[in-house]
């Protein structure tokens, strides 16, 4: 089985994130880059699937030079090879452009499954897996809290607002995973050493045969007109409990007509 | 005036509140039309939609739309868009809503904006990003704007309209029927409102100190008719089920009232609740960053403050 895992380098989960003043895109320099947390779960799931069924895991990313760190992290967890789309022309690409580039690079490589984390911690749109499925005409089995592969078909438990749906599809298919699915492994020392020797294919827009006119900030189908920091919230009232803290909250809620 | 399509979400045949919110928003942008995707439409549901501004109600009564994941709904909408030629399409910012928007954007060559908290008459969307720390105004520049709107952002309004039913025979392709829903499992949730939609959310975090501690959180929630949420610390520790996690890796909520108990307020959590209208905080640690968001806060032990609050509320309810 051949599995692709699409990963994204994002600002550290715990860091304050901000937009750049010049072009209103994410300021990637302002914080350390880490692998998007939910993507670690996707890498882990891919590794578990090939441990059970055999095969290889290829990690795919689109991002600036330093996104190579994120590819390396996945390789040190156990992925076999990497593909890194890196080109200034990608800068500022929206979700539609990103899905275009990923779909083009993923197609024709014989993947049985294409895995994603269900959302990134920076943009939080949760749209790229569905867009890639749409572009490739593949079954979309997303928001998986459980994945089962059986022969040529895959079934998942798709997290819903009321519980979960069981969804079945024939492979190849596009999967996105939620945090509940597993517990990602830490790279071992051996894994980190081995990762240094694993192949990483670096592709520019031209190498990947992509149309530059469909990429980057200028090609985005939506634009940020302006942005501003949220005005700081007016300081509220904070009291220390002297045995009547609960009553004081009740009083406040009553004044605000909540009770 | 251009038609504004809004996609109806329903539960057991009843129109969800978010769909009425979308109609209220659509009323500011053009002529609101509702789109019912799947079986289960009734005159009662139609009356509710008409009452809240739907001039037209497109009904695509086709089981394929719910028996397969997302793709058929996007196809149906794309077909309806061809004839309706709408000024914009509004969809609830639920997990599925965003996926429908995603596929529809690719299909129709349109830009997509997710998690809008407001949309102006010129279709400029306001988004609250990075856990609510930044407010962004953005606009779709290509195709028909497809905008997903965060639940609880706009108040539903009574705006009686014709509610003319338009039946649509949608043609679902074989390709869209590739991910089949074979079973639906409804998790027990004890009669509380859905977390993402609830007007009031009562949450517990590390300070709750164990699964048993959530009893006081649930009791407070029930006194207010609220949903229960939990911080990642609490769900990771296994004290409360994962689907109730509020935060960057869990659900984003934007209720009228959010009561955070024993939650320190790391960015991971704030990202999921920062746009709540009123925030109440109970925490032992006066330095906890969550107090920065508090409209009213009590520094104290939640195990004495919360039960007292619950008693007071139950008393006031008489």
Coordinates of C-alpha atoms in Angstrom, one line a residue:
Chain A
X1 CA 0.0 0.0 0.0
X2 CA 1.3 3.4 -0.9
X3 CA 0.2 6.3 1.4
X4 CA 0.7 10.0 1.0
X5 CA 0.5 12.3 4.0
X6 CA 0.1 16.0 3.3
X7 CA 1.6 18.1 6.1
X8 CA 1.9 21.8 6.7
X9 CA 4.4 23.8 8.7
X10 CA 2.6 26.2 10.9
X11 CA 3.5 28.7 13.6
X12 CA 4.0 27.0 16.9
X13 CA 0.6 26.0 18.4
X14 CA 1.3 27.9 21.6
X15 CA 2.6 31.1 19.9
X16 CA 0.6 34.2 19.3
X17 CA 0.0 34.4 15.5
X18 CA -0.2 37.5 13.4
X19 CA -0.6 38.8 9.8
X20 CA 2.1 40.8 7.9
X21 CA 1.4 44.4 7.5
X22 CA 2.6 44.5 3.9
X23 CA 0.5 41.8 2.2
X24 CA -1.9 40.5 4.9
X25 CA -0.5 37.0 4.8
X26 CA 0.5 34.9 7.8
X27 CA 3.7 36.1 9.3
X28 CA 5.7 32.9 9.2
X29 CA 8.8 34.5 10.6
X30 CA 7.2 35.7 13.8
X31 CA 7.1 32.3 15.4
X32 CA 8.9 29.0 15.3
X33 CA 7.6 26.6 12.7
X34 CA 6.3 23.2 13.7
X35 CA 4.4 20.5 12.0
X36 CA 0.7 21.2 12.2
X37 CA -0.4 19.2 15.2
X38 CA -3.2 17.3 13.5
X39 CA -0.8 16.3 10.7
X40 CA 1.2 14.4 13.2
X41 CA -1.9 12.3 13.8
X42 CA -2.1 11.7 10.1
X43 CA 1.5 10.6 9.9
X44 CA 1.0 8.3 12.8
X45 CA -2.1 6.8 11.2
X46 CA -0.2 6.2 8.0
X47 CA 2.6 4.5 9.8
X48 CA 0.2 2.3 11.7
X49 CA -1.5 1.3 8.4
X50 CA 1.7 0.3 6.7
X51 CA 2.9 -1.5 9.9
X52 CA -0.3 -3.6 9.6
X53 CA -0.6 -3.9 5.8
X54 CA 2.9 -3.2 4.5
X55 CA 3.8 -0.5 2.0
X56 CA 5.4 2.9 2.1
X57 CA 4.6 6.4 3.4
X58 CA 5.5 9.5 1.4
X59 CA 5.1 12.9 3.2
X60 CA 4.2 15.8 1.0
X61 CA 4.4 19.5 1.9
X62 CA 4.1 22.9 0.2
X63 CA 5.9 25.7 1.9
X64 CA 9.1 27.8 2.2
X65 CA 12.6 26.4 2.6
X66 CA 12.2 25.9 6.3
X67 CA 9.2 23.7 5.8
X68 CA 11.8 21.0 5.1
X69 CA 12.1 20.7 8.9
X70 CA 8.5 19.4 8.9
X71 CA 9.2 16.9 6.2
X72 CA 12.2 15.8 8.2
X73 CA 10.1 15.4 11.3
X74 CA 7.7 13.1 9.5
X75 CA 10.7 11.1 8.1
X76 CA 12.1 10.8 11.6
X77 CA 8.8 9.4 12.8
X78 CA 9.1 6.7 10.2
X79 CA 7.9 8.0 6.8
X80 CA 9.9 6.6 3.9
X81 CA 10.3 9.6 1.6
X82 CA 9.3 13.2 1.2
X83 CA 8.2 15.6 -1.5
X84 CA 8.6 19.3 -0.9
X85 CA 7.0 21.9 -3.1
X86 CA 9.1 25.0 -2.6
X87 CA 9.0 28.1 -4.8
X88 CA 8.5 31.8 -4.2
X89 CA 5.5 31.6 -6.5
X90 CA 3.6 29.6 -3.9
X91 CA 3.8 32.5 -1.4
X92 CA 0.3 33.7 -0.4
X93 CA -1.6 30.8 -2.1
X94 CA -5.1 30.4 -0.8
X95 CA -6.7 27.1 -0.1
X96 CA -7.9 26.7 -3.7
X97 CA -4.4 27.2 -5.1
X98 CA -2.9 24.9 -2.4
X99 CA -5.4 22.2 -3.3
X100 CA -4.6 22.6 -7.0
X101 CA -0.9 22.2 -6.4
X102 CA -1.3 19.3 -4.1
X103 CA -3.8 17.5 -6.4
X104 CA -1.4 17.9 -9.4
X105 CA 1.6 16.6 -7.5
X106 CA -0.4 13.7 -5.9
X107 CA -2.0 12.5 -9.1
X108 CA -0.3 9.8 -11.1
X109 CA 2.0 8.6 -8.3
X110 CA -0.2 5.6 -7.5
X111 CA -1.2 6.5 -4.0
X112 CA -3.9 4.2 -2.4
X113 CA -4.6 6.6 0.4
X114 CA -4.0 10.4 0.8
X115 CA -4.0 11.5 4.4
X116 CA -4.4 14.9 5.9
X117 CA -4.9 16.4 9.4
X118 CA -8.5 17.7 9.5
X119 CA -7.4 21.3 9.9
X120 CA -4.4 23.5 10.4
X121 CA -4.0 25.5 13.5
X122 CA -3.2 28.7 11.6
X123 CA -5.9 29.0 8.9
X124 CA -8.3 26.6 10.5
X125 CA -10.4 26.4 7.3
X126 CA -10.7 22.5 7.1
X127 CA -11.2 22.7 3.4
X128 CA -8.1 21.4 1.6
X129 CA -8.8 17.7 2.0
X130 CA -12.3 18.1 0.5
X131 CA -10.9 20.3 -2.3
X132 CA -8.2 17.7 -3.1
X133 CA -10.8 15.0 -3.2
X134 CA -13.0 17.1 -5.5
X135 CA -10.1 17.8 -7.8
X136 CA -8.9 14.2 -8.0
X137 CA -12.4 12.8 -8.2
X138 CA -11.6 10.5 -5.3
X139 CA -13.9 9.4 -2.4
X140 CA -13.8 11.8 0.5
X141 CA -13.6 10.0 3.8
X142 CA -12.8 12.9 6.2
X143 CA -12.9 13.7 9.9
X144 CA -11.9 10.1 10.7
X145 CA -11.6 9.1 14.3
X146 CA -10.9 5.5 13.1
X147 CA -9.6 4.1 9.9
X148 CA -9.9 0.4 8.7
X149 CA -8.4 -0.9 5.5
X150 CA -9.8 -4.1 4.2
X151 CA -8.5 -5.3 0.9
X152 CA -9.2 -2.6 -1.7
X153 CA -11.7 -0.7 0.5
X154 CA -11.4 1.6 3.4
X155 CA -14.0 2.4 6.1
X156 CA -13.8 5.2 8.7
X157 CA -15.7 6.5 11.6
X158 CA -16.5 10.1 10.5
X159 CA -16.9 12.4 13.5
X160 CA -20.3 14.2 13.4
X161 CA -22.0 16.7 15.7
X162 CA -24.2 13.9 17.0
X163 CA -21.7 11.1 17.2
X164 CA -20.1 9.4 14.2
X165 CA -21.0 8.0 10.8
X166 CA -19.5 4.8 9.4
X167 CA -18.4 5.6 5.9
X168 CA -17.1 3.1 3.3
X169 CA -15.2 3.8 0.1
X170 CA -13.1 2.0 -2.5
X171 CA -9.4 3.0 -2.6
X172 CA -7.8 5.3 -3.6
X173 CA -9.4 7.7 -1.3
X174 CA -8.7 11.0 0.6
X175 CA -8.8 10.8 4.4
X176 CA -8.6 13.5 7.0
X177 CA -8.1 12.5 10.6
X178 CA -9.1 14.1 13.9
X179 CA -7.1 14.2 17.1
X180 CA -9.0 11.4 18.7
X181 CA -7.7 8.8 16.2
X182 CA -4.4 7.9 17.9
X183 CA -1.4 9.1 19.9
X184 CA 1.5 10.2 17.6
X185 CA 4.9 8.7 18.4
X186 CA 7.9 10.7 19.2
X187 CA 10.8 10.3 16.8
X188 CA 13.4 8.0 18.3
X189 CA 17.1 8.8 18.1
X190 CA 17.5 6.0 15.6
X191 CA 14.6 7.5 13.6
X192 CA 16.2 10.9 13.6
X193 CA 19.5 9.5 12.3
X194 CA 17.7 7.4 9.7
X195 CA 15.7 10.4 8.4
X196 CA 18.9 12.1 7.3
X197 CA 19.4 9.5 4.7
X198 CA 15.9 9.3 3.4
X199 CA 15.1 10.8 -0.1
X200 CA 13.3 14.2 -0.3
X201 CA 12.3 15.4 -3.7
X202 CA 12.3 19.1 -4.0
X203 CA 10.0 20.5 -6.7
X204 CA 9.6 24.0 -8.0
X205 CA 6.5 25.2 -9.8
X206 CA 8.2 24.4 -13.1
X207 CA 9.5 21.0 -11.9
X208 CA 6.0 20.0 -10.9
X209 CA 4.5 21.2 -14.2
X210 CA 2.2 23.7 -12.4
X211 CA 0.6 26.8 -13.9
X212 CA 2.1 29.7 -12.0
X213 CA -0.9 31.8 -12.9
X214 CA -3.0 29.7 -10.6
X215 CA -0.7 30.1 -7.6
X216 CA 0.4 32.7 -5.1
X217 CA -1.2 35.8 -3.6
X218 CA -2.1 37.4 -6.9
X219 CA -4.1 34.4 -8.0
X220 CA -6.1 34.1 -4.7
X221 CA -9.9 34.1 -5.3
X222 CA -10.5 36.1 -2.1
X223 CA -8.5 38.9 -0.7
X224 CA -8.0 40.5 2.7
X225 CA -9.1 44.1 2.5
X226 CA -7.9 45.0 6.0
X227 CA -7.2 43.5 9.4
X228 CA -6.7 44.7 12.9
X229 CA -5.9 43.3 16.3
X230 CA -9.1 42.7 18.3
X231 CA -9.6 45.7 20.6
X232 CA -8.6 44.6 24.0
X233 CA -11.6 43.6 26.1
X234 CA -12.6 46.1 28.7
X235 CA -11.3 44.8 32.0
X236 CA -14.0 42.9 33.8
X237 CA -14.7 42.7 37.5
X238 CA -12.7 40.1 39.4
X239 CA -13.4 39.4 43.0
X240 CA -11.9 37.0 45.5
X241 CA -14.1 34.3 46.9
X242 CA -15.0 35.0 50.5
X243 CA -17.6 32.3 50.8
X244 CA -20.0 34.2 48.6
X245 CA -18.3 33.9 45.2
X246 CA -21.1 31.7 43.7
X247 CA -23.7 34.1 44.9
X248 CA -21.9 37.0 43.4
X249 CA -21.8 35.3 40.0
X250 CA -25.5 34.5 40.3
X251 CA -26.1 38.2 41.0
X252 CA -24.1 39.2 38.0
X253 CA -25.9 36.7 35.7
X254 CA -29.2 38.1 37.0
X255 CA -28.2 41.7 36.3
X256 CA -27.2 40.6 32.7
X257 CA -30.6 38.8 32.4
X258 CA -29.1 35.3 32.0
X259 CA -31.2 34.0 34.9
Chain B
X1 CA -32.1 42.2 -5.9
X2 CA -29.9 39.1 -6.2
X3 CA -31.0 35.9 -4.5
X4 CA -28.8 34.8 -1.5
X5 CA -28.8 31.0 -1.1
X6 CA -28.7 29.7 2.4
X7 CA -28.2 26.0 3.1
X8 CA -30.6 24.6 5.7
X9 CA -29.3 22.3 8.4
X10 CA -31.9 20.2 10.2
X11 CA -32.1 17.6 12.9
X12 CA -34.9 15.1 12.8
X13 CA -36.8 17.3 10.3
X14 CA -36.6 20.4 12.5
X15 CA -34.8 23.5 11.2
X16 CA -31.7 24.3 13.2
X17 CA -31.3 27.7 14.7
X18 CA -28.2 28.4 12.6
X19 CA -30.2 28.2 9.4
X20 CA -32.4 31.0 10.7
X21 CA -29.3 33.0 11.5
X22 CA -28.2 32.6 7.9
X23 CA -31.6 33.8 6.6
X24 CA -31.3 36.9 8.8
X25 CA -27.9 37.6 7.4
X26 CA -29.0 36.9 3.8
X27 CA -31.8 39.5 4.3
X28 CA -29.1 42.2 4.7
X29 CA -27.4 41.1 1.4
X30 CA -30.3 40.4 -1.0
X31 CA -33.4 38.2 -1.3
X32 CA -33.0 35.2 1.1
X33 CA -33.7 31.7 -0.3
X34 CA -33.4 28.5 1.6
X35 CA -32.0 25.3 0.2
X36 CA -33.1 22.0 1.7
X37 CA -30.8 19.2 0.7
X38 CA -32.1 15.7 1.3
X39 CA -35.3 14.0 2.5
X40 CA -37.3 15.2 5.5
X41 CA -38.7 18.5 4.3
X42 CA -42.2 19.3 5.7
X43 CA -44.7 22.2 5.5
X44 CA -43.9 22.9 9.2
X45 CA -40.2 23.3 8.4
X46 CA -41.1 25.4 5.4
X47 CA -43.3 27.6 7.6
X48 CA -40.4 28.2 9.9
X49 CA -38.1 29.2 7.0
X50 CA -40.7 31.5 5.5
X51 CA -41.3 33.1 8.9
X52 CA -37.6 34.0 9.0
X53 CA -37.3 35.5 5.6
X54 CA -37.1 32.7 3.0
X55 CA -38.7 34.1 -0.2
X56 CA -38.0 30.8 -1.9
X57 CA -37.3 27.4 -0.6
X58 CA -35.5 25.0 -2.9
X59 CA -36.2 21.4 -1.9
X60 CA -33.9 18.7 -3.3
X61 CA -35.6 15.7 -1.8
X62 CA -33.1 13.0 -2.7
X63 CA -31.8 10.4 -0.3
X64 CA -28.4 10.3 -2.1
X65 CA -27.7 13.8 -0.7
X66 CA -27.4 12.4 2.8
X67 CA -26.4 8.8 2.1
X68 CA -23.0 9.8 0.7
X69 CA -20.4 12.1 2.2
X70 CA -20.6 15.8 1.1
X71 CA -19.9 15.5 -2.6
X72 CA -23.7 15.1 -3.6
X73 CA -24.6 18.2 -1.6
X74 CA -22.0 20.2 -3.4
X75 CA -23.3 18.9 -6.8
X76 CA -26.8 19.8 -5.9
X77 CA -25.9 23.3 -4.9
X78 CA -23.8 23.8 -8.0
X79 CA -26.9 22.8 -10.1
X80 CA -29.2 25.1 -8.1
X81 CA -26.7 28.0 -8.5
X82 CA -26.8 27.6 -12.3
X83 CA -30.5 28.4 -12.4
X84 CA -30.7 30.8 -9.4
X85 CA -27.6 32.7 -10.3
X86 CA -27.3 33.9 -6.6
X87 CA -25.3 36.9 -5.3
X88 CA -23.7 34.7 -2.7
X89 CA -24.1 31.3 -1.0
X90 CA -24.2 31.2 2.8
X91 CA -23.5 27.9 4.6
X92 CA -23.1 27.2 8.4
X93 CA -19.5 26.9 9.4
X94 CA -19.9 23.3 10.7
X95 CA -17.4 20.7 9.7
X96 CA -19.6 19.5 7.0
X97 CA -20.7 23.0 6.0
X98 CA -17.1 24.0 5.3
X99 CA -16.5 20.8 3.3
X100 CA -19.6 21.5 1.1
X101 CA -18.2 25.1 0.6
X102 CA -14.8 23.7 -0.3
X103 CA -16.1 21.4 -3.0
X104 CA -18.6 24.0 -4.3
X105 CA -15.8 26.5 -4.6
X106 CA -13.7 24.1 -6.8
X107 CA -16.8 23.1 -8.9
X108 CA -18.0 26.7 -9.6
X109 CA -14.6 28.4 -9.8
X110 CA -15.5 30.6 -6.8
X111 CA -13.6 32.0 -3.9
X112 CA -14.5 30.8 -0.4
X113 CA -14.4 32.4 3.0
X114 CA -14.9 30.3 6.1
X115 CA -15.9 31.2 9.6
X116 CA -17.3 34.7 8.9
X117 CA -18.9 36.3 11.9
X118 CA -20.6 39.0 9.8
X119 CA -21.1 39.9 6.1
X120 CA -21.7 43.5 5.0
X121 CA -24.0 44.5 2.1
X122 CA -21.1 44.7 -0.3
X123 CA -20.3 41.1 0.7
X124 CA -17.2 41.9 2.7
X125 CA -16.9 39.2 5.3
X126 CA -15.6 39.8 8.8
X127 CA -13.6 36.9 10.3
X128 CA -12.2 36.5 13.7
X129 CA -8.9 34.6 13.3
X130 CA -6.0 33.3 15.3
X131 CA -8.3 32.5 18.2
X132 CA -10.1 35.8 18.0
X133 CA -6.9 37.9 18.4
X134 CA -7.2 39.4 14.9
X135 CA -10.2 40.8 13.0
X136 CA -10.0 40.4 9.2
X137 CA -12.2 41.9 6.5
X138 CA -12.0 39.9 3.4
X139 CA -13.8 39.6 0.1
X140 CA -14.3 37.0 -2.6
X141 CA -12.9 38.4 -5.9
X142 CA -13.7 35.5 -8.3
X143 CA -16.9 33.8 -9.0
X144 CA -19.9 33.7 -6.6
X145 CA -18.9 34.3 -3.0
X146 CA -19.3 31.2 -1.0
X147 CA -19.2 32.1 2.7
X148 CA -19.5 29.9 5.7
X149 CA -20.8 31.7 8.8
X150 CA -20.0 30.8 12.4
X151 CA -23.0 29.7 14.5
X152 CA -24.4 32.2 17.0
X153 CA -22.9 35.2 15.1
X154 CA -26.2 36.7 14.0
X155 CA -29.5 36.8 15.8
X156 CA -32.4 35.1 13.9
X157 CA -35.1 37.6 13.0
X158 CA -38.8 37.2 12.3
X159 CA -39.2 38.5 8.7
X160 CA -42.3 36.8 7.1
X161 CA -41.7 36.1 3.4
X162 CA -43.5 34.0 0.8
X163 CA -41.5 30.8 1.3
X164 CA -42.4 29.6 -2.2
X165 CA -41.5 26.0 -2.6
X166 CA -39.4 25.1 -5.6
X167 CA -38.8 21.4 -6.1
X168 CA -35.4 20.7 -7.6
X169 CA -34.7 17.3 -9.2
X170 CA -30.9 17.0 -8.7
X171 CA -28.8 14.8 -10.7
X172 CA -26.2 13.1 -8.4
X173 CA -23.3 11.6 -10.4
X174 CA -21.9 8.2 -9.8
X175 CA -18.6 9.8 -8.9
X176 CA -20.2 11.8 -6.1
X177 CA -21.6 8.5 -4.7
X178 CA -18.2 7.1 -3.8
X179 CA -18.1 7.5 0.0
X180 CA -21.2 5.8 1.4
X181 CA -22.6 6.3 4.9
X182 CA -23.4 2.8 6.0
X183 CA -24.4 3.5 9.6
X184 CA -25.0 6.5 11.9
X185 CA -24.1 6.3 15.6
X186 CA -25.7 8.8 18.0
X187 CA -23.6 9.4 21.1
X188 CA -25.5 9.7 24.3
X189 CA -25.5 13.3 25.3
X190 CA -27.9 13.4 28.2
X191 CA -30.4 15.9 26.8
X192 CA -28.0 18.9 26.8
X193 CA -27.9 21.2 23.8
X194 CA -25.3 20.7 21.1
X195 CA -22.0 22.3 22.1
X196 CA -21.3 24.2 18.9
X197 CA -24.8 25.7 18.9
X198 CA -25.5 26.3 22.6
X199 CA -26.3 29.8 23.8
X200 CA -24.6 29.0 27.1
X201 CA -21.5 26.8 27.6
X202 CA -20.1 25.7 31.0
X203 CA -16.6 24.3 30.7
X204 CA -14.2 22.6 33.0
X205 CA -10.4 22.3 32.8
X206 CA -7.4 21.0 34.8
X207 CA -8.8 22.5 38.0
X208 CA -11.7 20.1 37.9
X209 CA -9.2 17.5 38.9
X210 CA -10.7 14.3 37.6
X211 CA -13.7 12.7 35.9
X212 CA -15.7 12.9 39.1
X213 CA -15.2 16.6 39.3
X214 CA -17.2 17.1 36.2
X215 CA -20.3 16.4 38.2
X216 CA -20.4 19.9 39.5
X217 CA -19.8 21.3 36.0
X218 CA -22.7 19.3 34.6
X219 CA -24.9 20.4 37.5
X220 CA -24.2 24.0 36.8
X221 CA -24.8 23.5 33.0
X222 CA -28.1 21.8 33.7
X223 CA -29.3 24.6 35.9
X224 CA -28.7 27.0 33.0
X225 CA -29.8 24.7 30.2
X226 CA -26.2 24.9 28.9
X227 CA -23.9 22.6 27.0
X228 CA -20.8 21.2 28.8
X229 CA -17.3 21.9 27.4
X230 CA -13.9 20.9 28.5
X231 CA -10.3 22.1 28.0
X232 CA -7.8 20.0 26.3
X233 CA -6.1 19.3 29.6
X234 CA -9.3 17.7 30.8
X235 CA -10.0 15.7 27.6
X236 CA -6.4 14.5 27.2
X237 CA -6.5 13.3 30.8
X238 CA -9.6 11.3 29.9
X239 CA -11.8 13.2 32.4
X240 CA -14.4 14.2 29.8
X241 CA -15.1 12.8 26.3
X242 CA -13.0 14.3 23.5
X243 CA -15.9 15.6 21.4
X244 CA -16.6 18.2 24.1
X245 CA -13.2 19.8 23.8
X246 CA -13.2 23.5 23.2
X247 CA -10.1 25.0 21.7
X248 CA -7.7 25.1 18.8
X249 CA -7.8 21.3 18.3
X250 CA -11.4 21.0 19.3
X251 CA -14.6 22.9 18.8
X252 CA -14.9 26.7 18.4
X253 CA -17.9 28.1 20.3
X254 CA -19.3 31.5 20.3
X255 CA -22.1 31.4 22.9
X256 CA -23.9 34.3 24.6
X257 CA -22.4 33.2 27.9
X258 CA -19.3 31.1 28.6
X259 CA -18.4 30.0 32.1
X260 CA -14.8 28.7 32.4
X261 CA -14.1 26.7 35.5
X262 CA -10.6 25.7 36.5
X263 CA -9.3 26.6 33.0
X264 CA -6.0 28.6 32.9
X265 CA -6.7 30.0 29.4
X266 CA -3.7 29.0 27.3
X267 CA -4.0 30.2 23.6
X268 CA -5.0 26.6 22.7
X269 CA -8.2 27.1 24.7
X270 CA -8.8 30.8 24.1
X271 CA -8.8 30.0 20.3
X272 CA -12.0 28.1 20.8
X273 CA -14.0 30.5 22.9
X274 CA -12.6 34.0 22.6
X275 CA -15.6 35.4 20.7
X276 CA -18.0 34.4 23.4
X277 CA -20.2 37.4 24.2
X278 CA -20.0 37.2 28.0
X279 CA -17.3 35.3 29.9
X280 CA -17.4 34.2 33.5
X281 CA -14.3 32.8 35.1
X282 CA -13.8 30.7 38.2
X283 CA -10.1 29.9 39.0
X284 CA -7.9 29.5 42.0
X285 CA -5.0 31.2 40.4
X286 CA -5.4 35.0 40.2
X287 CA -2.7 35.1 37.6
X288 CA -4.5 32.7 35.2
X289 CA -4.6 34.4 31.7
X290 CA -8.2 33.5 31.3
X291 CA -9.1 36.3 33.7
X292 CA -8.0 38.7 30.9
X293 CA -11.2 37.6 29.0
X294 CA -13.5 37.7 32.1
X295 CA -16.4 40.0 32.2
X296 CA -16.8 38.7 35.7
X297 CA -14.4 36.5 37.6
X298 CA -14.0 34.9 40.9
X299 CA -10.7 33.9 42.3
X300 CA -11.5 30.8 44.4
X301 CA -12.0 27.1 44.6
X302 CA -14.5 26.0 41.9
X303 CA -15.7 23.2 44.2
X304 CA -17.2 25.7 46.6
X305 CA -18.0 28.5 44.1
X306 CA -19.7 26.4 41.4
X307 CA -22.1 24.4 43.6
X308 CA -23.1 27.7 45.4
X309 CA -23.8 29.3 42.0
X310 CA -25.8 26.3 40.9
X311 CA -27.9 26.4 44.1
X312 CA -28.5 30.2 43.6
X313 CA -29.6 29.7 40.0
X314 CA -31.9 26.9 40.9
X315 CA -33.4 29.0 43.7
X316 CA -33.9 32.0 41.4
X317 CA -35.6 29.8 38.9
X318 CA -37.9 29.0 41.8

